[in-house]
């Protein structure tokens, strides 16, 4: 998260604190250090020199991938066998029992 904050604020892609932080983690894992780092490659979600790809490796069992793809702005894009999605899938539907229990709630668009 810190590396992402650095990349989004003042870090130039591929240099600075974000690259240092990622390479420290890669060093602990005995992986080769990266020479460049960018936030996301929207044309190639499998680009290994992006923070999105690094988070995929580090947080494999943590179930953060969907949220990362949404936050990085690439969740609705097609990849592998997934077709382009409807923007309604950025939010989950609110369960009907919760809407009945709280009349102030409104169902998310598209559901």
C-alpha positions in Angstrom: 0.0 0.0 0.0 2.9 2.3 0.8 4.5 1.7 -2.6 1.1 2.4 -4.3 0.8 5.7 -2.4 4.3 6.7 -3.5 3.5 5.9 -7.1 0.3 7.8 -7.1 1.7 10.9 -5.4 5.2 12.0 -6.3 7.2 9.0 -7.5 8.3 8.9 -11.1 7.4 5.4 -12.5 10.4 3.1 -12.1 12.3 5.1 -9.5 12.2 6.2 -5.9 10.7 4.8 -2.8 8.0 2.6 -4.5 10.6 0.6 -6.4 12.8 0.3 -3.3 9.9 -1.0 -1.2 8.9 -3.6 -3.8 12.5 -4.7 -4.3 12.9 -5.2 -0.6 9.9 -7.6 -0.6 11.2 -9.3 -3.7 14.6 -9.7 -2.0 13.0 -11.4 1.0 11.3 -13.8 -1.4 14.6 -14.4 -3.3 13.1 -13.0 -6.5 15.1 -10.9 -8.9 14.8 -7.1 -8.3 12.8 -5.0 -10.7 14.5 -2.3 -12.7 11.3 -0.3 -13.4 7.9 -0.2 -11.8 4.6 1.4 -12.9 1.2 1.4 -11.4 -0.7 -0.6 -14.0 -0.3 -1.4 -17.7 -3.9 -1.1 -19.0 -2.9 -2.6 -22.3 -1.4 -5.7 -20.7 -2.7 -6.8 -17.3 0.0 -9.5 -17.2 2.9 -7.0 -17.3 5.3 -8.1 -14.6 6.8 -4.6 -14.1 3.6 -3.2 -12.5 2.5 -2.8 -9.0 -0.7 -4.6 -9.9 1.2 -7.7 -10.9 3.3 -7.5 -7.7 0.2 -7.2 -5.5 -1.2 -10.3 -7.3 1.9 -12.3 -6.3 2.1 -11.0 -2.7 -1.6 -11.2 -1.9 -2.5 -14.4 -3.8 -4.4 -16.0 -0.9 -5.8 -12.8 0.6 -8.7 -12.4 -1.9 -7.8 -8.7 -2.8 -7.6 -9.2 -6.5 -11.1 -7.9 -7.4 -10.7 -4.8 -5.3 -7.3 -4.1 -6.7 -8.6 -4.4 -10.3 -11.4 -2.0 -9.4 -9.1 0.5 -7.7 -6.6 0.4 -10.5 -9.4 1.0 -13.0 -9.1 -2.2 -15.1 -11.8 -4.5 -13.6 -14.3 -3.8 -16.5 -11.7 -4.6 -19.2 -11.6 -8.0 -20.9 -8.7 -10.3 -20.1 -8.0 -14.0 -20.7 -11.5 -15.6 -21.1 -13.4 -12.7 -19.4 -15.4 -10.4 -21.6 -15.9 -6.7 -21.0 -18.2 -6.2 -18.0 -21.1 -3.9 -17.2 -20.2 -1.1 -14.7 -23.0 -2.3 -12.4 -20.6 -5.1 -11.3 -18.4 -2.6 -9.6 -20.8 -2.8 -6.7 -22.5 -5.8 -5.1 -26.3 -5.8 -4.8 -27.7 -5.0 -1.3 -29.5 -8.0 0.1 -33.3 -7.6 0.0 -33.6 -8.4 3.7 -31.4 -5.3 4.5 -33.4 -3.1 2.2 -36.6 -4.2 4.0 -35.0 -3.7 7.4 -33.8 -0.2 6.6 -36.1 1.9 4.4 -33.3 4.5 3.9 -31.3 2.1 1.8 -31.6 2.2 -2.0 -30.6 -0.8 -4.2 -27.4 -0.3 -6.2 -28.0 0.6 -9.9 -28.6 -2.3 -12.2 -29.9 -4.8 -9.6 
